[in-house]
CSV table of C-alpha atoms and ligand atoms in Angstrom, one decimal:
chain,number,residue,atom,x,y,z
D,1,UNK,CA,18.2,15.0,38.0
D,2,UNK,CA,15.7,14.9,35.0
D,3,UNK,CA,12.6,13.4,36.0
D,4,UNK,CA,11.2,13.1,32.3
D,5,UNK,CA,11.5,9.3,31.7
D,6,UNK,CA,14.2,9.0,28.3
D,7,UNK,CA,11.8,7.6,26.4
D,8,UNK,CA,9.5,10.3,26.0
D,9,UNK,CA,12.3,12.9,26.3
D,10,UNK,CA,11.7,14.7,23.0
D,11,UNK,CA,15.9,14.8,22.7
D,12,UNK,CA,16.2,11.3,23.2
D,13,UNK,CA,13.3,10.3,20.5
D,14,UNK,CA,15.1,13.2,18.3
D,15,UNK,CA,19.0,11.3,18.7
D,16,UNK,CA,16.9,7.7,18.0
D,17,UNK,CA,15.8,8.9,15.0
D,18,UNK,CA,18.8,10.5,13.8
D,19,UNK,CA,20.6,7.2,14.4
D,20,UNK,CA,17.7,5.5,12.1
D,21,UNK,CA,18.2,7.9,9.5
D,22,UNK,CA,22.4,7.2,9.7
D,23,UNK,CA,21.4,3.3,9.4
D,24,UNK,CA,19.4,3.7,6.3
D,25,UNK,CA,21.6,1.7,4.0
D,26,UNK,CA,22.3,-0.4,6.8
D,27,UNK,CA,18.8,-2.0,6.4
D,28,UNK,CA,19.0,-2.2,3.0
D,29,UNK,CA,22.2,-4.1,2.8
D,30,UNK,CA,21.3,-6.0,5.7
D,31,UNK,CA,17.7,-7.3,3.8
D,32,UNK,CA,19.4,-7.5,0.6
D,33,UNK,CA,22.3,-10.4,2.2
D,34,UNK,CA,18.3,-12.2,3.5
D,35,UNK,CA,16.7,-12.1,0.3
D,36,UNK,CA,19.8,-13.5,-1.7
D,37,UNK,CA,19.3,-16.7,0.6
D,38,UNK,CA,16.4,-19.5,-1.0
D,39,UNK,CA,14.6,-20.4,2.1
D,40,UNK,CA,12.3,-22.5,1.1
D,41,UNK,CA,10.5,-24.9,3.0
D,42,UNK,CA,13.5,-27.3,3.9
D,43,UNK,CA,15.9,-25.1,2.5
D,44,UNK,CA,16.3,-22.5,5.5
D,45,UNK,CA,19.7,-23.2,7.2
D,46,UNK,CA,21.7,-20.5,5.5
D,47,UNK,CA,19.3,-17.7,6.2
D,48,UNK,CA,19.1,-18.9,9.9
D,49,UNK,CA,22.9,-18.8,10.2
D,50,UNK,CA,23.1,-15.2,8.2
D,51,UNK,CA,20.7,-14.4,11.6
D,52,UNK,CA,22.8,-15.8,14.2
D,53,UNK,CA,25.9,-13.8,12.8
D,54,UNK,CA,23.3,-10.9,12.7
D,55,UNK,CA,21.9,-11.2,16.3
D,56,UNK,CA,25.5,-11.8,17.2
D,57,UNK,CA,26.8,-8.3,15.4
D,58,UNK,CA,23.8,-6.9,17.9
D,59,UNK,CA,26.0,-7.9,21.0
D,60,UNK,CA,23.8,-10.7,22.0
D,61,UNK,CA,24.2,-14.2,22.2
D,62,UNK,CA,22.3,-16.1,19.6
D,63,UNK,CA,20.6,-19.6,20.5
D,64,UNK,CA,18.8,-22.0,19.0
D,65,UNK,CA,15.6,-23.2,19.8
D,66,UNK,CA,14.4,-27.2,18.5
D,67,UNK,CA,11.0,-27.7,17.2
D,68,UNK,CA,10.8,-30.5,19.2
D,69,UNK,CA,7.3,-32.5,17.5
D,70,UNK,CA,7.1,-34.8,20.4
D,71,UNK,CA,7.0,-32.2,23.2
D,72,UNK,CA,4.7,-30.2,21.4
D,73,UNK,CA,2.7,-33.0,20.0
D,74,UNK,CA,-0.5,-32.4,23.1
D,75,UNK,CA,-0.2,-28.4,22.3
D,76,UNK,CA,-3.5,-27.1,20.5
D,77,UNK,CA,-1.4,-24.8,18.0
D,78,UNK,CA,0.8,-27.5,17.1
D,79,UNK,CA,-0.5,-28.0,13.2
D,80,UNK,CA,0.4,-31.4,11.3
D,81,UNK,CA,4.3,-31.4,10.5
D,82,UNK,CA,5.2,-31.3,6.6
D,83,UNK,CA,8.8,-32.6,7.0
D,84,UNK,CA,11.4,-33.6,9.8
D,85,UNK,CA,12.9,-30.3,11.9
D,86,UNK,CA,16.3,-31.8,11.9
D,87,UNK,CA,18.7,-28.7,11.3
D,88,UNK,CA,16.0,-25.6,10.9
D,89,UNK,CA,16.0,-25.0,14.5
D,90,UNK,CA,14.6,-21.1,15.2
D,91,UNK,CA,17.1,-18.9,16.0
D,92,UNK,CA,16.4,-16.6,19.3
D,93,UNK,CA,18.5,-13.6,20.9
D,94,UNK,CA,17.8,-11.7,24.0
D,95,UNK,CA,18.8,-8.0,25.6
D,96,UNK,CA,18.5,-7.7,28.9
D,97,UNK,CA,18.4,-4.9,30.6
D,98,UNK,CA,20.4,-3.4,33.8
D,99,UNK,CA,17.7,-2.6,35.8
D,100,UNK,CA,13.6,-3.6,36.5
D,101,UNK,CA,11.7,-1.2,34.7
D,102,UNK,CA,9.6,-0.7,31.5
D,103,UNK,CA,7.7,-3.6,29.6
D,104,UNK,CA,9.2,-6.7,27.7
D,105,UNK,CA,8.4,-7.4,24.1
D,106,UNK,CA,9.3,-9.7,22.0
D,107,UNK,CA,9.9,-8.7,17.8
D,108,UNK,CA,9.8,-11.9,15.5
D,109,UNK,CA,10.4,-12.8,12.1
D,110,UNK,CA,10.1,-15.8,9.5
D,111,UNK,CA,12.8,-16.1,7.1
D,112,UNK,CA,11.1,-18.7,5.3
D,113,UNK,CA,9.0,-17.9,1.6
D,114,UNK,CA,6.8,-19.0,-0.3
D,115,UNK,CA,8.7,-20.7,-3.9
D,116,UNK,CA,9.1,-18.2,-6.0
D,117,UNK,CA,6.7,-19.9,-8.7
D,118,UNK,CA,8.0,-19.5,-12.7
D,119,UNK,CA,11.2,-17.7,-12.3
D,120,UNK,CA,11.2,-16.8,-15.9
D,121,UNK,CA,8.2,-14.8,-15.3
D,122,UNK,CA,10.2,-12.8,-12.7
D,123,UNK,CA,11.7,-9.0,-14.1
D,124,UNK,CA,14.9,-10.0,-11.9
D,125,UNK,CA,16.0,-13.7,-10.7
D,126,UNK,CA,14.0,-13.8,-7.5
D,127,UNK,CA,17.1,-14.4,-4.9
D,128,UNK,CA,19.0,-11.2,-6.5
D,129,UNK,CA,17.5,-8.7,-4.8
D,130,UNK,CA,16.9,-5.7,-7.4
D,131,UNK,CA,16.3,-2.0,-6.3
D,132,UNK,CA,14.1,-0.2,-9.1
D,133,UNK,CA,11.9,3.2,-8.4
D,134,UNK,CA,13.0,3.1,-5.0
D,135,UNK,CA,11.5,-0.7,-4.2
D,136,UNK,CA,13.5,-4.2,-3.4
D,137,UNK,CA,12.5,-7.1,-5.8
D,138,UNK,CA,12.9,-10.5,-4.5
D,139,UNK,CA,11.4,-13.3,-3.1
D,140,UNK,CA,10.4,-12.2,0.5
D,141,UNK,CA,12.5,-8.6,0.1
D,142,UNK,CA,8.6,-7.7,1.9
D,143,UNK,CA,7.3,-11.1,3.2
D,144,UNK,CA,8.8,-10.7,5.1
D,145,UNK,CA,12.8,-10.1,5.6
D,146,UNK,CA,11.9,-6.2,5.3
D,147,UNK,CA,10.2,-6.7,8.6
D,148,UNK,CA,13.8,-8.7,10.3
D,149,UNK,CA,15.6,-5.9,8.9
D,150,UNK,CA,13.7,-2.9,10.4
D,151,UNK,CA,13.7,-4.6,13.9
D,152,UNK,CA,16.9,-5.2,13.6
D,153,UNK,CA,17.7,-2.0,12.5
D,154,UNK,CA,15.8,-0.3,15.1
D,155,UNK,CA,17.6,-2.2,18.0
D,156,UNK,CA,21.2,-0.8,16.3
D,157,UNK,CA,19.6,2.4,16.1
D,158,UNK,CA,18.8,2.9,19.6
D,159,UNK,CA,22.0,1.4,20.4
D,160,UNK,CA,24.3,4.0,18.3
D,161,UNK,CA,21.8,6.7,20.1
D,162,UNK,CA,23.5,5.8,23.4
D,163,UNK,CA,20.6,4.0,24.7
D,164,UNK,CA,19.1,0.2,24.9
D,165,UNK,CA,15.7,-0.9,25.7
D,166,UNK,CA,15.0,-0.6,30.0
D,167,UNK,CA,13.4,-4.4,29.8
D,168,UNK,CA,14.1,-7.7,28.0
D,169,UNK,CA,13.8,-7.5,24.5
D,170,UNK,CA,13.8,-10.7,22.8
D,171,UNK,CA,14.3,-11.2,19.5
D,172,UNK,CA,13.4,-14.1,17.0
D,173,UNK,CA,14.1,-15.6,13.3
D,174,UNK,CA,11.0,-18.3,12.9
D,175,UNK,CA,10.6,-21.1,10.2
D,176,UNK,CA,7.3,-22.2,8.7
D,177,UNK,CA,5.4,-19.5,9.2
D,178,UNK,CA,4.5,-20.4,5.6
D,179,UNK,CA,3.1,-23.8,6.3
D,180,UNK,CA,2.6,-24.6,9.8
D,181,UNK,CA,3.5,-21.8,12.4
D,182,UNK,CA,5.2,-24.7,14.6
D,183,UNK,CA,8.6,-23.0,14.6
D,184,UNK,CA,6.9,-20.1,16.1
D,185,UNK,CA,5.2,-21.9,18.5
D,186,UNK,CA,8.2,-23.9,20.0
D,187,UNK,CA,9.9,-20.4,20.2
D,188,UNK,CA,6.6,-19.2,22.0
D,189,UNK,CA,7.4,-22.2,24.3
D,190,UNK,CA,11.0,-21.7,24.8
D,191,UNK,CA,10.8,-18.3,25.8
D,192,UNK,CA,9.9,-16.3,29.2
D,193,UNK,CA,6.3,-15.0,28.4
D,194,UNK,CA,7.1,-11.5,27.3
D,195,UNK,CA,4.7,-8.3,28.0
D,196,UNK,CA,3.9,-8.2,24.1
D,197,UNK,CA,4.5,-9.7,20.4
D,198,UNK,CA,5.0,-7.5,17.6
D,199,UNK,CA,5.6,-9.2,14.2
D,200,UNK,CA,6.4,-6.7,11.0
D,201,UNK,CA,4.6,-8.8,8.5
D,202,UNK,CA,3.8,-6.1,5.9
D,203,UNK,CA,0.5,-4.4,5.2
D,204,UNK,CA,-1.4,-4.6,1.8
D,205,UNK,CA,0.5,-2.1,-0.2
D,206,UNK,CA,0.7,0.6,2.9
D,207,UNK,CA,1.7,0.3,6.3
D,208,UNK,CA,-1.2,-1.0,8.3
D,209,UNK,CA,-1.8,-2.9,11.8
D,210,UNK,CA,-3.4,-5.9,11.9
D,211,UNK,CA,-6.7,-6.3,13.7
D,212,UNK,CA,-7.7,-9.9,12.8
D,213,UNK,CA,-6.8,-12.4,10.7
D,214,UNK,CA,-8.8,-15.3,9.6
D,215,UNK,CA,-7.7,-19.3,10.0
D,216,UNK,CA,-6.2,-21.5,7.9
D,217,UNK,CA,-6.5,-25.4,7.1
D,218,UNK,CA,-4.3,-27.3,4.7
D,219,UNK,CA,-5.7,-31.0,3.2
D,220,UNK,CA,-4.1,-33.3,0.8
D,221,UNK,CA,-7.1,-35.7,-1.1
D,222,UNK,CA,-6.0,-38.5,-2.6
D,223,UNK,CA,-7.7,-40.5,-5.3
D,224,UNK,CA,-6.9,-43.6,-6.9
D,225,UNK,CA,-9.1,-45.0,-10.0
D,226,UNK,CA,-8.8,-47.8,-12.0
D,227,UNK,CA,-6.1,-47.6,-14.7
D,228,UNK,CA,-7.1,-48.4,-18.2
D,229,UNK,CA,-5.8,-48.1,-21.8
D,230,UNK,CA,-7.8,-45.3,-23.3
D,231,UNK,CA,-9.2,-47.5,-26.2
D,232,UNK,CA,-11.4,-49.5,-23.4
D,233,UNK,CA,-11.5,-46.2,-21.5
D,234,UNK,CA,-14.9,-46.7,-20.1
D,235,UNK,CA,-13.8,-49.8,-18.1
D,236,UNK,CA,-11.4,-47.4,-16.2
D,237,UNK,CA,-12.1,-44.5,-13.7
D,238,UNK,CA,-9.8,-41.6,-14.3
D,239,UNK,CA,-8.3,-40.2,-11.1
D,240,UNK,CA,-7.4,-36.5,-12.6
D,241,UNK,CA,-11.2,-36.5,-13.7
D,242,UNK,CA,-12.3,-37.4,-10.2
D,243,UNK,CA,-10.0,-34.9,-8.7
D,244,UNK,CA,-11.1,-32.0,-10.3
D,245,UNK,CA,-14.6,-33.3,-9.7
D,246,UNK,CA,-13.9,-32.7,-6.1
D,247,UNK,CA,-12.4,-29.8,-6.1
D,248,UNK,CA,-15.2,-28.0,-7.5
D,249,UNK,CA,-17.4,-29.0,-5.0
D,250,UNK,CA,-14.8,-26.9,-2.5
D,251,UNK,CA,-15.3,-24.0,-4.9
D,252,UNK,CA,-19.1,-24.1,-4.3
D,253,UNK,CA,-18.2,-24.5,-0.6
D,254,UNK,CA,-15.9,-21.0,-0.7
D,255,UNK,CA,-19.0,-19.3,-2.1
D,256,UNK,CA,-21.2,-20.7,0.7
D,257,UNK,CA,-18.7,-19.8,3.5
D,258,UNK,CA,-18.9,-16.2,1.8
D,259,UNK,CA,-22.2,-15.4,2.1
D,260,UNK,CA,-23.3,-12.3,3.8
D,261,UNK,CA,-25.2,-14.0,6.6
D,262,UNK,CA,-22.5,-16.4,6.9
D,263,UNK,CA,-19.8,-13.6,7.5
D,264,UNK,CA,-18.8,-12.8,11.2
D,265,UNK,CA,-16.9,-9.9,13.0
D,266,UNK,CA,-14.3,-8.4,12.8
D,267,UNK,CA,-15.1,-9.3,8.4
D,268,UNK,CA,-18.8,-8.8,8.2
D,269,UNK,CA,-18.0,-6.1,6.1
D,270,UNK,CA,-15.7,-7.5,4.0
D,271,UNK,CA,-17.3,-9.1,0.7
D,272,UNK,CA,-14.6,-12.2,0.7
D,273,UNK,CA,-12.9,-13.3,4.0
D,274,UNK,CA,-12.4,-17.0,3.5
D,275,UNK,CA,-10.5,-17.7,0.3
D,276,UNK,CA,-10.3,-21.8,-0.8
D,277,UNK,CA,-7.0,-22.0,-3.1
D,278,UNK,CA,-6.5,-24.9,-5.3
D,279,UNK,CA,-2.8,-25.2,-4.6
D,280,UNK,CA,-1.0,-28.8,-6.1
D,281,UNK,CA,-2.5,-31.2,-8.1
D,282,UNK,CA,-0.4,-34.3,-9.2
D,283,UNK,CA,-1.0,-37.6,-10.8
D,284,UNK,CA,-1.1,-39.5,-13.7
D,285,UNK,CA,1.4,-41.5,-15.7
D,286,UNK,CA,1.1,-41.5,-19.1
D,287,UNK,CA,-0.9,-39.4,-21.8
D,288,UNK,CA,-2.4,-42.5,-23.3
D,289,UNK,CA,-3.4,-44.6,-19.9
D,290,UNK,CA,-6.0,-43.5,-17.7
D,291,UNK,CA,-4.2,-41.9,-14.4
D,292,UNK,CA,-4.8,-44.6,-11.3
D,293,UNK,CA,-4.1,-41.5,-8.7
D,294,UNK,CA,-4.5,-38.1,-8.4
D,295,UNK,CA,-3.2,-35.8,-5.0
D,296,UNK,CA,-4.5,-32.3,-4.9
D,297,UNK,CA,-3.3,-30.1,-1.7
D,298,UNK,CA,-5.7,-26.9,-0.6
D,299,UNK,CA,-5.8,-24.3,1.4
D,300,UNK,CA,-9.3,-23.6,2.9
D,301,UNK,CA,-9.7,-20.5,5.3
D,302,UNK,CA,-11.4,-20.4,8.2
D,303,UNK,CA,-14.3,-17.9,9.0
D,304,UNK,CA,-13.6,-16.5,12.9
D,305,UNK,CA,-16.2,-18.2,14.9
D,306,UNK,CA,-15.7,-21.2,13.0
D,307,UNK,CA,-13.0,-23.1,14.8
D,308,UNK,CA,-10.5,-25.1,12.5
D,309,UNK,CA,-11.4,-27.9,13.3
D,310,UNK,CA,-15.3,-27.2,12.2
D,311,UNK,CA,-13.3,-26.9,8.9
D,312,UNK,CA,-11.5,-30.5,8.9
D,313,UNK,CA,-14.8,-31.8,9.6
D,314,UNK,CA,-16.5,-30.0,6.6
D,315,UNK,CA,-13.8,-30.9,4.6
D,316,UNK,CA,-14.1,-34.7,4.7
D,317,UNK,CA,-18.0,-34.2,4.6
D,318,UNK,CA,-17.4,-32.6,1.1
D,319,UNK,CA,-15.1,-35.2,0.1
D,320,UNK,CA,-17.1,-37.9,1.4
D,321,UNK,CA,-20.3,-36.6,-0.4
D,322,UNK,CA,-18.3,-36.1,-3.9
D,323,UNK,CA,-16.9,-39.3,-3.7
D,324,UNK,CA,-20.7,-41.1,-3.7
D,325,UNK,CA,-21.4,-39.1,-7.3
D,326,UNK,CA,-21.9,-41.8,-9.9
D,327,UNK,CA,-18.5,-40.8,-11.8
D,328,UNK,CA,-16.3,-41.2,-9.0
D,329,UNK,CA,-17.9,-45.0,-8.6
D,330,UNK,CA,-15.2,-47.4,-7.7
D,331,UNK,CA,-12.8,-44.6,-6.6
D,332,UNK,CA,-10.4,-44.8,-3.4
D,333,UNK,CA,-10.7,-41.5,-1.7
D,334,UNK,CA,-8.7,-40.4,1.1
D,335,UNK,CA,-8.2,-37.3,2.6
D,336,UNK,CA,-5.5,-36.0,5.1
D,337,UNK,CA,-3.8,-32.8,7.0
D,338,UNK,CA,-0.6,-32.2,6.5
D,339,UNK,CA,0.3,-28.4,7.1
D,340,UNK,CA,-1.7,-25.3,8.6
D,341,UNK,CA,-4.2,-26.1,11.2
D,342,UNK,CA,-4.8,-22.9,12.8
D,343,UNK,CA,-7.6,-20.8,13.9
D,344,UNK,CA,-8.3,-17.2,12.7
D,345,UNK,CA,-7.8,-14.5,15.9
D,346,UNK,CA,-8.5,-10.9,16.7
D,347,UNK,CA,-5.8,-8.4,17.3
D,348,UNK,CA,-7.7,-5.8,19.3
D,349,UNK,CA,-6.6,-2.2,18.3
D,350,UNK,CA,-7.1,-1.1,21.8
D,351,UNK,CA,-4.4,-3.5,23.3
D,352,UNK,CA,-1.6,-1.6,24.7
D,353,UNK,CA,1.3,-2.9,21.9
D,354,UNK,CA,-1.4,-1.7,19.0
D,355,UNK,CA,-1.4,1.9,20.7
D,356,UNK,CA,2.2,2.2,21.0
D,357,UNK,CA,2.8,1.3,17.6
D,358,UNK,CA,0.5,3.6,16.2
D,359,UNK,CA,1.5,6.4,18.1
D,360,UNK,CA,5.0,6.0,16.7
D,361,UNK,CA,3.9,5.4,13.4
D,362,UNK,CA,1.7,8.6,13.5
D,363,UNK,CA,5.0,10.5,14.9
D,364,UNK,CA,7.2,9.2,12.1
D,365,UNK,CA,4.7,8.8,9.6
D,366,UNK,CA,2.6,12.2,10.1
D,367,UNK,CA,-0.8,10.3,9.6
D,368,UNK,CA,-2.9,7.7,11.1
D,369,UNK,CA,-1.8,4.1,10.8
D,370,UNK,CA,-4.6,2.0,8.6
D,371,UNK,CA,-5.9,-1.3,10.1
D,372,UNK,CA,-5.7,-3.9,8.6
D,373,UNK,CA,-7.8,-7.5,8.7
D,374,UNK,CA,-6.2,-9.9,6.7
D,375,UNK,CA,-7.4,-12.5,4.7
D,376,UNK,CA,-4.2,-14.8,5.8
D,377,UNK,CA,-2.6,-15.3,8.8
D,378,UNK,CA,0.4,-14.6,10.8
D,379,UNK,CA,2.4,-16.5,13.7
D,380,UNK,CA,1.3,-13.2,16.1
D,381,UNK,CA,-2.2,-15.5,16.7
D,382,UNK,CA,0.3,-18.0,19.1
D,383,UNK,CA,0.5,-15.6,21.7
D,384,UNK,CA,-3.2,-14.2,21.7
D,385,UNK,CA,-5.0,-17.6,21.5
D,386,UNK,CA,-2.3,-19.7,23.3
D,387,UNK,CA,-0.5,-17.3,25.9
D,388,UNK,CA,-2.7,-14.6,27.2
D,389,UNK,CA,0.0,-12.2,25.3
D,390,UNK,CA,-1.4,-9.2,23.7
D,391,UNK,CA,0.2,-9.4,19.7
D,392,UNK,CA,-0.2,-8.0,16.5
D,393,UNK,CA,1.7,-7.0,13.2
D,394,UNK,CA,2.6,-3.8,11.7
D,395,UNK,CA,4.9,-3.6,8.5
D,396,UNK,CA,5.9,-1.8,5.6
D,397,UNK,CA,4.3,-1.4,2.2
D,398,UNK,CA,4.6,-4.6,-0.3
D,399,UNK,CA,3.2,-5.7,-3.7
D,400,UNK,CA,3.0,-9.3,-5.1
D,401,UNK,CA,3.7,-11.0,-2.0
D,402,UNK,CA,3.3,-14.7,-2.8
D,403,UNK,CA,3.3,-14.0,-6.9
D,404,UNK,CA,5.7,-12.4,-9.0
D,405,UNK,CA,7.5,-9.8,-8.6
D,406,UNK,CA,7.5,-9.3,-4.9
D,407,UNK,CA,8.7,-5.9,-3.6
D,408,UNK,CA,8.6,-3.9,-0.8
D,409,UNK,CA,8.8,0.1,-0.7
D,410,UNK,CA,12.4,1.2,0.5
D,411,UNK,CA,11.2,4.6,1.8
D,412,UNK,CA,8.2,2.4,3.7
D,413,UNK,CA,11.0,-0.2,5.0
D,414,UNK,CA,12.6,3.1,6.6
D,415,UNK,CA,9.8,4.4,7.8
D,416,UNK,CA,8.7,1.6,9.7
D,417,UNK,CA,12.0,1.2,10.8
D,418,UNK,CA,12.1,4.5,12.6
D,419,UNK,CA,8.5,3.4,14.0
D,420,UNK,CA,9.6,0.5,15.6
D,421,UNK,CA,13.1,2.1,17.2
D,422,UNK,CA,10.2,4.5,19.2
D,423,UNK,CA,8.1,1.8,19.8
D,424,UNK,CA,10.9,-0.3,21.3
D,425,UNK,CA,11.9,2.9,22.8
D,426,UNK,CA,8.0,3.7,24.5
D,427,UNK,CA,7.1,-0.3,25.3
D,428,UNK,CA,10.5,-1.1,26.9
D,429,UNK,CA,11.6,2.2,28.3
D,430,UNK,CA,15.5,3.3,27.4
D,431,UNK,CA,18.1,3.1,29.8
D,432,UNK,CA,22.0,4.2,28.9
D,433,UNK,CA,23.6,2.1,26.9
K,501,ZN,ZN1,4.7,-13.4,6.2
């Protein structure tokens, strides 16, 4: 009888890695058949289906989970819907175990990007993922269907070494973690409250784990001004004027925001936490009329100790004040939230998950993982601020997430794949498979 527990039997760790290192081009195929999939806000059906049939190959039973609006209409996390949920439902698997031991976690994904902005500016067509000096091109190759395909990978891995996890491991393929977080949050809902969330969102060109992240609040101003032919142009207020009037003002507000006394922990030290994008701007009809209404969308981060709501408010103060300048006289200006209204959160590096993970990335990795505070945000704040569930993220390498170009490092994607199959292996405990 071998009293050593199997997941910190050195042989055991030794045939889990071996089985990673035979599943190499497994993960690659597996996040080259995700990255050839467009899913787009809207557009993410086929990629959820490609991860039912992938949960399925697993040996699990794949389900799928509604984003029900209306049940989680009272829920605090709940940010304001973009489009209907009908036919994007999450897709969930779980293993469960044979016997009570070890610690459950819970590994998530979103399969949903970011567009892929002006594909002619793109080396490769965005959706056909390229391999070059050892990286994946493609639109979300590393945000973040890298991150599915290690977890996935790990699970087979541990699996082919003759073992499975000793607790429930549940597994998940998100939408709108891009926009909203609300598919997140209904799986969050749908699920038994697991021991721990880990997310492999990837780091900022290296493998890190994330210790914080900031919020983020998306608005939608709306002005309408008084169409005129441009000959009598001074009897008309021009909308596209008056929009970029305001939008300068939430320039000046970023700047504020970023001031050293106005920075708080965990990103005192960091010289620009809270990041206002100018996103969309439409409007107009016609080169020769003055344009009656303009609609510009932002995204305005949120400072931690500022809540997000703080920032709604500021943001119709701003809009309210810039409205009363003499040029915007006789303007309509509404403002609304549609999208991401979610607070920043801190993933303590002590927490239990955060150790594990960077144990097994120091085994795999042979140095220190690098932590990480990001500047954006993740669906791992859900289970922190919502369900007393210690969270975080930890991913491979990536470059031009969000722009052109996007790639993750194949060798990183590997790496991090062999780090979660030991993490899975020390969090959950193994039992025979
Ligand atoms: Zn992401």
């Amino acid at each position: 009888m071998n009293d050593i527990p199997l997941s910190t039997d050195a042989g055991a760790r030794r045939a889990i890695l071996d089985a990673a290192d035979s599943l190499r081009q497994d993960a690659i195929g597996l996040l080259e058949r995700l990255v050839r999939h467009r899913s787009v806000l809207g557009h993410e059906q086929s990629c959820l289906a490609e991860m039912e049939e992938v949960f399925a190959s697993l040996g699990l039973q794949p389900r799928r989970v509604p984003v029900d609006e209306a049940a989680l209409a009272s829920h605090p996390g709940l940010s304001p819907p973009l489009i209907s949920y009908a036919g994007r439902d999450p897709v969930i698997a779980i293993h469960r175990p044979r016997g009570h031991g070890g610690r459950s976690l819970l590994l998530q994904g979103h399969v949903d990007v970011v567009p892929e902005g002006a594909e002619d500016l793109w080396t490769t067509p965005p959706y056909e993922p390229a391999i070059r000096d050892g990286r994946m091109y493609g639109r979300g190759a590393a945000d973040m269907k890298a991150g599915i395909a290690a977890y996935v990978t790990a699970f087979r891995a541990l699996k082919l070494a003759g073992f499975q996890p000793a607790a429930e491991l549940q597994m998940a393929a998100v939408i709108e973690e891009e926009c909203t977080g609300n598919g997140a949050l209904a799986v969050m809902q749908a699920l038994p409250k697991p021991d721990a969330c880990l997310i492999p969102e990837p780091g900022p060109g290296h493998p890190a784990l994330y210790t914080a992240e900031v919020g983020v609040v998306w608005a939608w101003v709306t002005i309408t001004g008084r169409p005129a032919h441009v000959r009598e142009m001074q009897s008309g207020v021009n909308a596209i004027e008056a929009a970029t009037a305001i939008a300068a003002r939430f320039k000046d507000y970023e700047s504020e925001m970023n001031r050293a006394e106005r920075r708080r922990p965990p990103f005192a030290a960091d010289n620009h936490p809270v990041n206002v994008n100018l996103g969309t701007i439409e409007g107009g009809e016609w080169n020769s009329s003055v344009p009656t209404r303009a609609r510009i969308g932002m995204r305005v981060g949120v400072m931690p100790g500022y809540s997000c709501r703080d920032v709604a408010r500021d943001i119709q103060r701003l809009v309210a004040d810039a409205a009363q300048a003499p040029a915007l006289k006789g303007t309509k200006v509404s403002v609304e939230f549609k999208g991401f209204m979610a607070d920043g959160c801190v993933f303590p590096a002590t927490q239990a998950i955060s150790r594990v993970v960077s144990e097994a990335h120091r085994e795999v990795a042979g140095e220190a993982l690098r932590h990480y505070n990001a500047p954006g945000l993740t669906d791992a704040r859900f289970y922190i601020l919502y369900q007393g569930t210690e969270a975080t993220c930890y991913g491979p390498d990536s470059d031009n997430i969000h722009g052109i170009d996007e790639s993750v490092g194949l060798a990183s994607l590997h790496e991090v794949t062999r780090a979660l199959a030991l993490t899975i292996a020390g969090w959950c405990g193994l039992e025979k498979a």
